[in-house]
Every structure is written in C-alpha cells, then in structure tokens.
Amino acid sequence: MKRLSIYGLVLVVGSLFCACSDDEENLKPSGIDDDYFAIPADATDPESVLRREFFEKTGVHLLFTDVLRTNTYTDEFGQTVGKDVTIDFDWNLNTEGSVYYYQWELMTDGDIELKRKTADLFIRDILPHIQGSRMAPFSVLLFKDLEIKEYSTDDWERGYTLPNWRCLGFNAGYWLDAADDDEIREASVSLCKALVSSKFNYRSDLADDWNDLSYDGGSGEDIVDWVDDWDRDITKVYELGFLDYDPDWRDRLKYDSLPYADDDFEMYFNAIFDRSREDFEAEFGQYAKIMEKYNMMYSLIEQTGYKF
C-alpha cells in the first residue's frame, strides 16, 4: 500500500502550488492541462479503451492510479530520468474533517475485469446523485482498498472516499467485497453518505440553522426539564423532535437526557440515507417537530449538490 499524509481540513486559499521532491513532481492545482488526464488517441489497450469510453459517457476522467504521466528528461550526467506527475491528495480544500493519514491499494494491470465492474457500478449507483452538480468530480480514482487514520491515534480504519479538489478517490473495495447486488447497493449508500459527509456535517456553516433548531429544542439537556412526569415513554421524546434519548448509565430517570446536537444530526442524516421517506413518514409523520427537522436536513443535503 502507498502511504501518505493528508490534512482533511485545509483553510489556506492563497498560493496554490504543490511541492516537488527528488523522485516525483506533484500535480500543480493551477494551469493543469487536461491532457494529463485524457487518454492518448492512439491508445488501444483495454484499460485505455475503458477510460476513454467512461469519459465519453460521463464527462468525468477515470483513473486507477495517482500517477498521471511519467515525464522523462536527460540530466546533467546524460542519464535519462523519469519524474511522475501525480494527483496530490494533500490539496483538499473543500472538505470537512480533521487531520488524518491515508494509504491505499491499487488495482493491478491484470485487474481489467474488476476495473470494468467498478467503473460500471460508479456510473449506476453514484454518478446519478452527483452528475451536473457542484459535487460532480473532474476525475475519479477507483481504489481497490483505502485506509485512513486520525492524526492522534495509531488505529487504521477502512475509508470510503478521499476527496481532492481535482480528483475524487473512491474505495471500490466495498463493492468488490459484496456477495450480491443487494450488498453492492448497501455499499453504494454508505459510499454516498461518506461523500456527502466530506462536504457537510454538524460543524458546517450550512448546518447552523439546523443546529439552532436542535439546541432550541433541548439538545443535550435533561429530559425532566422538558417533560413532566418523565416515564421513558419514547413518544414524549418524539414530540420534542428527537428520534431517541440517552438513558442514564445508572438507570436514574431524572438524568436521562436528550441527544447532543452532533448525535441528533447523525440520527437524522442516517435516517435520510438509510430509510425511504415513505417509511420514515409512516413512523414519524404525526410528530410535527420531527418532520420539521427531517425536511430541513433533507433540504440541506440537497444544497450540497447531492441528488436523491
């Protein structure tokens, strides 16, 4: 696996350039020539044909490696030297997250059937939700697997996406591990959730109004301050606009509490992706505050550019 570091929340928007090392030349964000991504017209190998057809169908460049091109030149000693022009995933200016490291596994040259399968699944399950919107990537790199690690821990976790301002890294391994099409579609939902989460979470400015609604409704407070004669009747929590509550760890009713804003956000966010609107309304449609928060969350997700 290739291991690199990435800074998930980058706020610098001044000089946009990438550093070059002795071994490789990173892709510069300004003045990029599309030819670095495009397939040469005379390339007829199976992968080149697949990538060319993908672009013709979608308008998105398809990649299976971060190396866009290897340029060669003659050094001062007369030796031919190659430098890789690469996608620099450290340039990640439009995501919400914390500092983390990443490492990936790429599909090999012999994995053409896997490449074809995952490219088709991206077109079927992911592209309809982002095509033509601000979330649509310029290019997509399909990894065979991807792992990420928070800066403050030693534990690696399997990742879903690796967004870059010019390329979307996507862990196709979740599809490859699926036993059938139902599991593939479940994996696709999780990938979509991760993609939206990289742009939008409860810390986002876009979520301010939603968080105000949650806090004003008692988020994080003891339920007894909001409900007379609290007896753990969950419908009383629903009436306040929450989908669940936090029972006291010592089973004392007076210390049961309403979810904090981040947990409240996550419950609604997951409900929108994991359940149909019809199913959700059948269970909670009678609770006005729940539906108000649900509809606001739905609208905010759409404002990211995501299409349901």
Short mmCIF file of C-alpha atoms in Angstrom, two decimals:
data_model
loop_
_atom_site.label_atom_id
_atom_site.label_comp_id
_atom_site.label_asym_id
_atom_site.label_seq_id
_atom_site.Cartn_x
_atom_site.Cartn_y
_atom_site.Cartn_z
CA MET A 1 0.00 0.00 0.00
CA LYS A 2 1.09 3.53 -0.65
CA ARG A 3 1.20 5.68 2.49
CA LEU A 4 0.90 9.45 2.53
CA SER A 5 -0.40 12.10 4.88
CA ILE A 6 -3.38 14.30 4.24
CA TYR A 7 -4.81 17.29 6.02
CA GLY A 8 -8.55 16.87 5.92
CA LEU A 9 -9.46 20.47 6.74
CA VAL A 10 -7.30 22.91 4.83
CA LEU A 11 -8.17 26.57 5.01
CA VAL A 12 -5.28 28.06 3.11
CA VAL A 13 -6.52 29.55 -0.14
CA GLY A 14 -3.59 31.73 -1.09
CA SER A 15 -0.74 30.41 -3.21
CA LEU A 16 -1.99 27.15 -4.70
CA PHE A 17 1.06 25.12 -5.53
CA CYS A 18 2.43 21.66 -4.78
CA ALA A 19 5.96 20.93 -3.66
CA CYS A 20 8.20 18.73 -5.79
CA SER A 21 10.53 16.10 -4.39
CA ASP A 22 13.56 14.49 -5.97
CA ASP A 23 11.52 11.46 -7.01
CA GLU A 24 8.23 12.88 -8.23
CA GLU A 25 6.60 16.05 -9.42
CA ASN A 26 3.24 16.73 -7.79
CA LEU A 27 0.35 17.99 -9.82
CA LYS A 28 0.02 21.78 -9.64
CA PRO A 29 -3.54 22.98 -8.98
CA SER A 30 -3.17 25.96 -11.32
CA GLY A 31 -2.71 25.66 -15.06
CA ILE A 32 -3.41 21.95 -15.29
CA ASP A 33 -3.56 20.66 -18.84
CA ASP A 34 -6.43 18.23 -19.34
CA ASP A 35 -4.09 16.10 -21.45
CA TYR A 36 -2.61 14.79 -18.20
CA PHE A 37 -5.96 13.09 -17.60
CA ALA A 38 -7.07 12.32 -21.15
CA ILE A 39 -6.23 9.08 -22.94
CA PRO A 40 -3.94 9.38 -25.97
CA ALA A 41 -5.93 8.93 -29.17
CA ASP A 42 -3.72 6.06 -30.34
CA ALA A 43 -4.01 4.05 -27.09
CA THR A 44 -5.95 0.83 -27.71
CA ASP A 45 -5.17 -1.32 -24.67
CA PRO A 46 -8.25 -2.47 -22.67
CA GLU A 47 -7.77 -0.02 -19.80
CA SER A 48 -7.32 2.95 -22.12
CA VAL A 49 -10.45 1.98 -24.03
CA LEU A 50 -12.39 1.64 -20.75
CA ARG A 51 -11.23 5.03 -19.51
CA ARG A 52 -11.97 6.74 -22.82
CA GLU A 53 -15.47 5.27 -23.01
CA PHE A 54 -16.11 6.23 -19.37
CA PHE A 55 -15.25 9.85 -20.11
CA GLU A 56 -17.40 9.88 -23.24
CA LYS A 57 -20.38 8.63 -21.20
CA THR A 58 -19.92 10.75 -18.10
CA GLY A 59 -17.64 13.72 -18.76
CA VAL A 60 -15.54 12.51 -15.80
CA HIS A 61 -11.98 11.25 -16.18
CA LEU A 62 -11.47 7.72 -14.84
CA LEU A 63 -8.24 6.81 -13.04
CA PHE A 64 -6.84 3.68 -11.42
CA THR A 65 -3.57 5.21 -10.22
CA ASP A 66 -2.46 8.58 -8.88
CA VAL A 67 0.32 8.72 -11.48
CA LEU A 68 -0.98 10.71 -14.43
CA ARG A 69 2.15 10.61 -16.53
CA THR A 70 5.86 9.93 -16.30
CA ASN A 71 7.92 12.63 -17.96
CA THR A 72 11.47 11.83 -18.99
CA TYR A 73 14.43 14.15 -19.49
CA THR A 74 18.20 13.95 -19.67
CA ASP A 75 20.01 15.13 -16.56
CA GLU A 76 23.38 16.86 -16.32
CA PHE A 77 25.11 13.48 -16.37
CA GLY A 78 23.49 12.43 -19.61
CA GLN A 79 21.21 9.93 -17.89
CA THR A 80 17.55 9.55 -18.80
CA VAL A 81 15.48 10.35 -15.72
CA GLY A 82 11.77 9.90 -15.18
CA LYS A 83 9.53 12.04 -12.98
CA ASP A 84 5.97 11.09 -12.11
CA VAL A 85 3.25 13.68 -12.44
CA THR A 86 0.79 12.71 -9.70
CA ILE A 87 -2.51 13.60 -8.13
CA ASP A 88 -1.65 15.32 -4.86
CA PHE A 89 -4.37 14.36 -2.39
CA ASP A 90 -2.90 16.78 0.14
CA TRP A 91 -4.72 19.50 -1.80
CA ASN A 92 -8.09 19.01 -0.22
CA LEU A 93 -9.63 22.47 0.01
CA ASN A 94 -13.35 21.66 0.02
CA THR A 95 -13.89 19.07 2.74
CA GLU A 96 -14.95 18.99 6.37
CA GLY A 97 -12.79 16.87 8.65
CA SER A 98 -9.71 16.54 10.81
CA VAL A 99 -6.08 15.79 10.10
CA TYR A 100 -5.52 12.19 9.04
CA TYR A 101 -3.22 9.89 7.13
CA TYR A 102 -4.19 7.64 4.27
CA GLN A 103 -2.89 4.58 2.46
CA TRP A 104 -4.34 2.71 -0.47
CA GLU A 105 -4.15 -0.40 -2.60
CA LEU A 106 -4.50 -0.05 -6.37
CA MET A 107 -5.95 -2.48 -8.87
CA THR A 108 -3.21 -4.09 -10.94
CA ASP A 109 -2.77 -4.06 -14.71
CA GLY A 110 -4.31 -7.54 -14.79
CA ASP A 111 -7.46 -6.45 -12.95
CA ILE A 112 -9.25 -5.20 -16.06
CA GLU A 113 -12.49 -7.02 -15.24
CA LEU A 114 -12.51 -5.54 -11.73
CA LYS A 115 -11.84 -2.12 -13.22
CA ARG A 116 -14.68 -2.53 -15.69
CA LYS A 117 -17.06 -3.76 -12.97
CA THR A 118 -16.31 -0.92 -10.56
CA ALA A 119 -16.48 1.70 -13.30
CA ASP A 120 -19.94 0.43 -14.29
CA LEU A 121 -21.08 0.49 -10.65
CA PHE A 122 -19.89 4.07 -10.24
CA ILE A 123 -21.99 5.05 -13.25
CA ARG A 124 -25.01 3.12 -11.99
CA ASP A 125 -25.00 3.86 -8.26
CA ILE A 126 -23.04 7.05 -7.64
CA LEU A 127 -23.00 9.30 -10.68
CA PRO A 128 -26.79 9.90 -10.86
CA HIS A 129 -26.62 11.51 -7.41
CA ILE A 130 -23.86 14.00 -8.26
CA GLN A 131 -23.71 14.46 -12.02
CA GLY A 132 -24.18 18.03 -13.15
CA SER A 133 -23.91 19.39 -9.60
CA ARG A 134 -21.18 21.03 -7.58
CA MET A 135 -20.34 17.57 -6.20
CA ALA A 136 -19.51 16.14 -9.61
CA PRO A 137 -15.77 15.36 -9.74
CA PHE A 138 -13.40 16.32 -12.52
CA SER A 139 -11.89 12.86 -12.21
CA VAL A 140 -12.43 9.76 -10.09
CA LEU A 141 -9.75 7.33 -8.89
CA LEU A 142 -11.14 3.91 -8.01
CA PHE A 143 -9.03 2.26 -5.30
CA LYS A 144 -9.02 -1.46 -4.65
CA ASP A 145 -8.93 -0.53 -0.97
CA LEU A 146 -8.37 2.55 1.17
CA GLU A 147 -7.44 3.06 4.81
CA ILE A 148 -7.33 6.26 6.86
CA LYS A 149 -6.04 7.11 10.32
CA GLU A 150 -6.71 10.04 12.60
CA TYR A 151 -3.59 12.03 13.37
CA SER A 152 -3.95 11.45 17.12
CA THR A 153 -4.34 7.64 17.02
CA ASP A 154 -2.43 4.59 15.85
CA ASP A 155 -5.52 2.80 14.57
CA TRP A 156 -6.15 2.47 10.86
CA GLU A 157 -9.75 2.26 9.65
CA ARG A 158 -11.16 1.39 6.29
CA GLY A 159 -12.06 4.56 4.42
CA TYR A 160 -14.75 5.32 1.89
CA THR A 161 -13.64 8.40 -0.04
CA LEU A 162 -10.59 10.59 -0.42
CA PRO A 163 -11.76 13.93 -1.85
CA ASN A 164 -9.38 16.23 -3.65
CA TRP A 165 -10.30 19.46 -5.40
CA ARG A 166 -9.41 17.90 -8.78
CA CYS A 167 -9.99 14.18 -8.14
CA LEU A 168 -12.33 12.04 -6.06
CA GLY A 169 -10.65 8.99 -4.56
CA PHE A 170 -13.24 6.24 -4.12
CA ASN A 171 -12.87 2.93 -2.29
CA ALA A 172 -14.30 0.40 -4.75
CA GLY A 173 -13.25 -2.37 -2.36
CA TYR A 174 -16.65 -2.20 -0.68
CA TRP A 175 -18.23 -3.28 -3.97
CA LEU A 176 -15.63 -5.96 -4.57
CA ASP A 177 -16.32 -7.48 -1.15
CA ALA A 178 -20.09 -7.61 -1.65
CA ALA A 179 -21.63 -11.05 -2.03
CA ASP A 180 -24.58 -9.99 -4.20
CA ASP A 181 -26.24 -6.96 -5.74
CA ASP A 182 -28.18 -6.16 -2.56
CA GLU A 183 -24.91 -5.83 -0.67
CA ILE A 184 -23.46 -3.79 -3.51
CA ARG A 185 -26.35 -1.33 -3.27
CA GLU A 186 -25.93 -1.13 0.51
CA ALA A 187 -22.26 -0.36 -0.02
CA SER A 188 -23.21 2.31 -2.53
CA VAL A 189 -25.44 4.02 0.02
CA SER A 190 -22.57 4.03 2.52
CA LEU A 191 -20.23 5.48 -0.11
CA CYS A 192 -22.74 8.22 -0.93
CA LYS A 193 -23.14 9.04 2.76
CA ALA A 194 -19.38 9.32 3.14
CA LEU A 195 -19.14 11.55 0.08
CA VAL A 196 -21.79 13.94 1.42
CA SER A 197 -20.22 13.83 4.90
CA SER A 198 -16.94 15.01 3.43
CA LYS A 199 -18.75 18.22 2.45
CA PHE A 200 -21.35 18.56 5.18
CA ASN A 201 -21.52 17.75 8.90
CA TYR A 202 -22.87 19.37 12.05
CA ARG A 203 -19.84 21.69 12.21
CA SER A 204 -20.52 23.06 8.73
CA ASP A 205 -21.81 26.61 8.33
CA LEU A 206 -24.60 25.09 6.27
CA ALA A 207 -25.81 23.26 9.38
CA ASP A 208 -26.12 26.36 11.59
CA ASP A 209 -29.89 26.72 11.27
CA TRP A 210 -30.40 23.01 11.85
CA ASN A 211 -28.22 23.06 14.97
CA ASP A 212 -30.10 26.09 16.30
CA LEU A 213 -33.33 24.14 15.88
CA SER A 214 -31.84 21.20 17.78
CA TYR A 215 -30.41 23.31 20.60
CA ASP A 216 -33.59 25.36 20.97
CA GLY A 217 -35.49 22.10 21.35
CA GLY A 218 -33.41 20.93 24.31
CA SER A 219 -30.46 19.14 22.77
CA GLY A 220 -28.18 17.72 25.47
CA GLU A 221 -30.47 18.69 28.33
CA ASP A 222 -32.12 16.50 30.96
CA ILE A 223 -35.50 15.27 29.74
CA VAL A 224 -37.18 16.07 33.08
CA ASP A 225 -36.59 19.75 32.30
CA TRP A 226 -38.77 19.36 29.22
CA VAL A 227 -41.23 16.61 30.09
CA ASP A 228 -43.42 16.48 33.18
CA ASP A 229 -43.62 13.06 34.84
CA TRP A 230 -40.97 11.54 32.58
CA ASP A 231 -41.53 7.77 32.49
CA ARG A 232 -39.46 6.81 29.46
CA ASP A 233 -42.39 6.95 27.11
CA ILE A 234 -40.47 7.40 23.86
CA THR A 235 -43.37 9.22 22.20
CA LYS A 236 -42.75 12.17 24.53
CA VAL A 237 -39.23 12.38 23.09
CA TYR A 238 -40.67 12.25 19.58
CA GLU A 239 -42.94 15.16 20.41
CA LEU A 240 -39.85 17.21 21.25
CA GLY A 241 -38.39 16.43 17.84
CA PHE A 242 -35.80 13.78 18.77
CA LEU A 243 -35.54 10.25 17.42
CA ASP A 244 -34.07 8.77 20.59
CA TYR A 245 -32.69 9.70 24.01
CA ASP A 246 -29.71 8.88 26.21
CA PRO A 247 -30.68 6.84 29.29
CA ASP A 248 -28.71 7.48 32.43
CA TRP A 249 -25.92 4.95 32.88
CA ARG A 250 -27.13 4.28 36.45
CA ASP A 251 -30.73 3.97 35.32
CA ARG A 252 -31.92 7.15 37.06
CA LEU A 253 -34.79 8.67 35.12
CA LYS A 254 -34.05 12.21 36.26
CA TYR A 255 -30.69 12.07 34.49
CA ASP A 256 -31.95 10.72 31.18
CA SER A 257 -31.03 13.28 28.54
CA LEU A 258 -31.85 14.37 25.04
CA PRO A 259 -29.16 13.74 22.39
CA TYR A 260 -26.43 16.29 21.88
CA ALA A 261 -26.53 18.21 18.63
CA ASP A 262 -23.88 16.09 16.90
CA ASP A 263 -25.72 12.86 17.74
CA ASP A 264 -29.04 14.41 16.79
CA PHE A 265 -27.55 15.48 13.46
CA GLU A 266 -26.19 11.99 12.79
CA MET A 267 -29.53 10.31 13.55
CA TYR A 268 -31.39 12.43 11.04
CA PHE A 269 -28.61 12.28 8.47
CA ASN A 270 -28.55 8.48 8.63
CA ALA A 271 -32.33 8.21 8.60
CA ILE A 272 -32.48 10.11 5.32
CA PHE A 273 -29.99 7.80 3.62
CA ASP A 274 -30.93 4.53 5.29
CA ARG A 275 -34.73 4.73 5.05
CA SER A 276 -37.19 5.77 2.41
CA ARG A 277 -39.17 8.94 3.02
CA GLU A 278 -42.37 6.88 2.94
CA ASP A 279 -41.09 4.54 5.63
CA PHE A 280 -39.93 7.42 7.81
CA GLU A 281 -43.22 9.31 7.47
CA ALA A 282 -45.18 6.17 8.31
CA GLU A 283 -43.43 6.02 11.68
CA PHE A 284 -42.94 9.70 12.50
CA GLY A 285 -45.31 11.66 10.26
CA GLN A 286 -47.58 12.56 13.18
CA TYR A 287 -44.78 14.35 15.05
CA ALA A 288 -44.55 17.87 13.66
CA LYS A 289 -41.14 18.75 15.12
CA ILE A 290 -39.55 15.56 13.83
CA MET A 291 -40.84 16.20 10.33
CA GLU A 292 -39.66 19.82 10.50
CA LYS A 293 -36.12 18.69 11.32
CA TYR A 294 -36.26 15.86 8.78
CA ASN A 295 -37.33 18.18 5.96
CA MET A 296 -34.71 20.75 6.89
CA MET A 297 -31.97 18.09 6.88
CA TYR A 298 -33.18 16.76 3.54
CA SER A 299 -33.06 20.27 2.06
CA LEU A 300 -29.58 20.97 3.45
CA ILE A 301 -28.21 17.77 1.92
CA GLU A 302 -29.68 18.80 -1.42
CA GLN A 303 -27.93 22.15 -1.07
CA THR A 304 -24.58 20.35 -1.12
CA GLY A 305 -25.42 19.33 -4.69
CA TYR A 306 -26.43 15.79 -3.85
CA LYS A 307 -29.48 14.44 -5.71
CA PHE A 308 -31.81 11.89 -4.14
#
